[in-house]
Amino acid sequence: MEDGDQRVVDLVKELVHRLLHPSPHSNPQNPNPSFLSTQQTVEYNQALKYSLRILSSRMTLSIAADDSAMAESIKRRLATTGKSSEALAFADIYAKFSLKSGPGSIKNKWAVLYMLKTISDDRKVRKNILSNRMPSTSADVGGLPTLFDNLDISSRDFSDSRARESIEKGWNGGVLMVAKDPENIRDMAYREYAVLIKEENEVSEEVLVRDVLYTCQGIDGKYVKFDEKVDAYVLPELIKVPRCTRIMVRKLCELGWLFRKVKGYITESMDRFPTEDVGTVGQAFCAALQDELSEYYKLLAVLETQAMNPIPLVSENASSGNYLSLRRLSVWFSEPIVKMRLMAVLVDSCKVLKGGAMAGAIHMHAQHGDPLVNDFMKKLLRRVCSPLFEMVRSWVLEGELEDIFAEFFVLSQPVKAESLWREGYRLHPAMLPSFISQSLARRILRTGKSINFLRVCCEDRGWAEAATESAAAAGTSTGRGGLGYGDTNALESLVTEAAKRIDKHLLDVMHKQYRFKEHCLAIKRYVLLGQGDFVQYLMDIVGPELSEPANTISTFKLAGLLESAVRSSNAQYDDPDILDRLRVKMMPHNKGDRGWDVFSLEYDARIPLNTIFTESVMSRYLRIFNFLWKLRRVEHALIGVWKTMKPNCVTSRFFTKLPSDVKLQLILTSRKCQVLWDEMNHFVSNLQYYIMFEVLEVSWSNLSKELEVAKDLDDLLGAHEKYLCSIVEKSLLGERSQNLNKTLFTLLDLILRFRSHADRLYEGISELQSRNTDTGSWLGEGRKDLTKRAGEFLRNMGQDIDATRKEYSSAFEGFISQLPIQQHIDLKFLTFRLDFTEYYSQLRPNTGGKFLK
């Protein structure tokens, strides 16, 4: 050892001796005099060894070495504590101290100032500890600082007995400057500190670390165990550990509690499968959680290995403790605990969910700003949503619904072929995940429905090529695994391309192969009576048959008459397939009904057209037919009246030979009948014109336009439904026109009653005419009796016609008053009503049948 180093050691010995034993009789050069006890000698040797190790350290402090700044800090401290004079004195001393240079001067002035400041701060801390824990003393205690005073321990949770012991021995302050050296002295000091802590604690940190690692695997440790009452891992209060250690153990054991929750969910779900509906999405969720737990197990294995390894040291002679501590464990657990919390939250959210609902709930937790959370959730969702996206791909490209556990947002139910499109498939909103919009879900539903409709109802296989083309256009594969979470744009592109091509193919099949529009036109021509020559000929040949009671009419005979009407009109040139679908139908009849009341035509719409022309649709067509058929019947009846009326031909031959009173009564009655016929005929003609041209033709024109722009079968159904509703509403057959419809049918019944009156009248006139051929019949013996009978007959007929006209006028006025409110239709056919009223009111008995001017 050099002389300089020996001198330093001697000075340190003297300093330690003076600090520990300030007695004037002690000799610093002889630490073992007779008046020193053995305990004091041991303390002296320990303090000297510790001081030499500290002074030989080479660690630099973390603050900058600026002597001016340090001096200013000391002056500011003195000034703020009310010691202004001392601050001025210090400034004067520091000025002289800083100017001194040359031999014998201090080179590291900053270190001296820092040491003084640290000693001052330490003395204040020691005074505060003494004032809080022991009775106050009259003198400041100085000495070499203990090991606890010089280590930067945040908790400073030392026992009162040891603090009291250190003060009694005079260790109450000082400065500790730690530096690195080849012997790793600083680490040795920390290990000495750890040994002292172990002496105070009942449970060592190594045992607690091992228990925490056990709890993180869901296993009870030696001291840390799971408490069912508080639902947490707890360290019993009887175990003596510092409060900070207890808090840290509790925080670390949160990971074990979360692990227990996640692991329990996985076990419970797998135990329930397949007896209960866990579902494929639930299985994928459990598999994803299990994969994350596998990575977590790997981390725990690494930590357990580190817990058994010592700290690597530079010096071979130094001893080392375990590498893993509670603080190091908290650093290792920082990322796993975030993931485990997320998994626990997901487990709580998905306990009662499955399928698309589960995927949607997990997706909501993925909307997070933390990149770690976002990446973790996306990775998890790709696994969870894999079965769901596979269902979408299979449904959109193949029309297959592989949904054993009812997890998909498309539901199917067994129905008849004609109801497949309307009722076979529907959306299940509860299973629709939030990352798939409602519009996209409807397109997905329609695309799969179109494939199934083509396959089941149309027996077509052309959709497979369209599906392959759509997958190629969207840039995706037709095989499994082509889509996944995060590929929403690719999914939407695939659905759009598939829907466009498959819907186009479906419309081509409906229009070209099954000729949908031609069948609509056939229904319009025959069921809606648009083929005029056919309807007129049919009414002529079935009229006598339909005048009979309904229960006496043969359906086979009517079918033959229908075939005769087809062959006798232009309908014979129509497609035989269309004519074969046209049939006679006799509706249920009551007692007293005639054939006119129960006769109807029906059109047999076969698969796949019955998807559009359903039973409900055909029942509405039947209702329209009954109304139009009655309107045609009324028109046919008025034409028959006109044929038998022929007023000029019938009456002109025998007016001169009749008695004057009979002649006057005959002229007046026939005029009344003619005027009422004109009024009724005008109404029926204009009403029929409105129905045929303003309703049927306009609605057909709109239907044709909408069929040209239709893009899918739903558009086709919507266009036809709109067409049918338009006819029903404008024909006064809708729900809002019930009262108006009753009034209209009352008017038509009155016209038919008028037909019977007119037939009776002109039959009587014919009888009078036949009697008039015998020139002597009016001059013979029965003249008076015949005149009386003729007058009574004509008078009764006039009364019946007047009564019919009165009822007709009342019903017609009611029809007019309701019509503008209920329907917005062309009312031109009503404008001539007043002309006929005025014309009828000008007839008087005493005018001889002439009109008043």
Coordinates of C-alpha atoms in Angstrom, one line a residue, residues 526 529 532-544 546 558 561-566 569 582 584 596 599 601 625 629 636:
Y526 CA -108.4 -13.5 -69.3
L529 CA -111.3 -9.6 -68.9
G532 CA -112.8 -8.3 -75.4
D533 CA -114.0 -10.7 -78.1
F534 CA -113.3 -13.7 -75.8
V535 CA -115.2 -12.1 -72.9
Q536 CA -118.2 -11.2 -75.1
Y537 CA -118.4 -14.6 -76.7
L538 CA -118.0 -16.4 -73.3
M539 CA -120.8 -14.3 -71.8
D540 CA -123.1 -15.1 -74.7
I541 CA -122.6 -18.8 -74.6
V542 CA -122.6 -19.3 -70.8
G543 CA -125.4 -16.7 -70.1
P544 CA -128.3 -19.2 -70.4
L546 CA -125.5 -19.3 -65.6
L558 CA -118.8 -24.8 -68.3
L561 CA -118.1 -23.7 -73.0
L562 CA -114.9 -22.0 -72.0
E563 CA -113.0 -24.1 -74.6
S564 CA -115.5 -23.1 -77.2
A565 CA -115.1 -19.4 -76.4
V566 CA -111.3 -19.8 -76.8
S569 CA -112.1 -15.9 -80.5
L582 CA -107.0 -21.1 -67.8
V584 CA -113.3 -22.6 -64.7
W596 CA -123.7 -15.7 -62.4
F599 CA -118.9 -18.5 -61.8
L601 CA -112.0 -18.0 -64.0
F625 CA -112.5 -10.8 -61.6
W629 CA -117.5 -10.0 -64.4
H636 CA -124.5 -7.4 -71.2

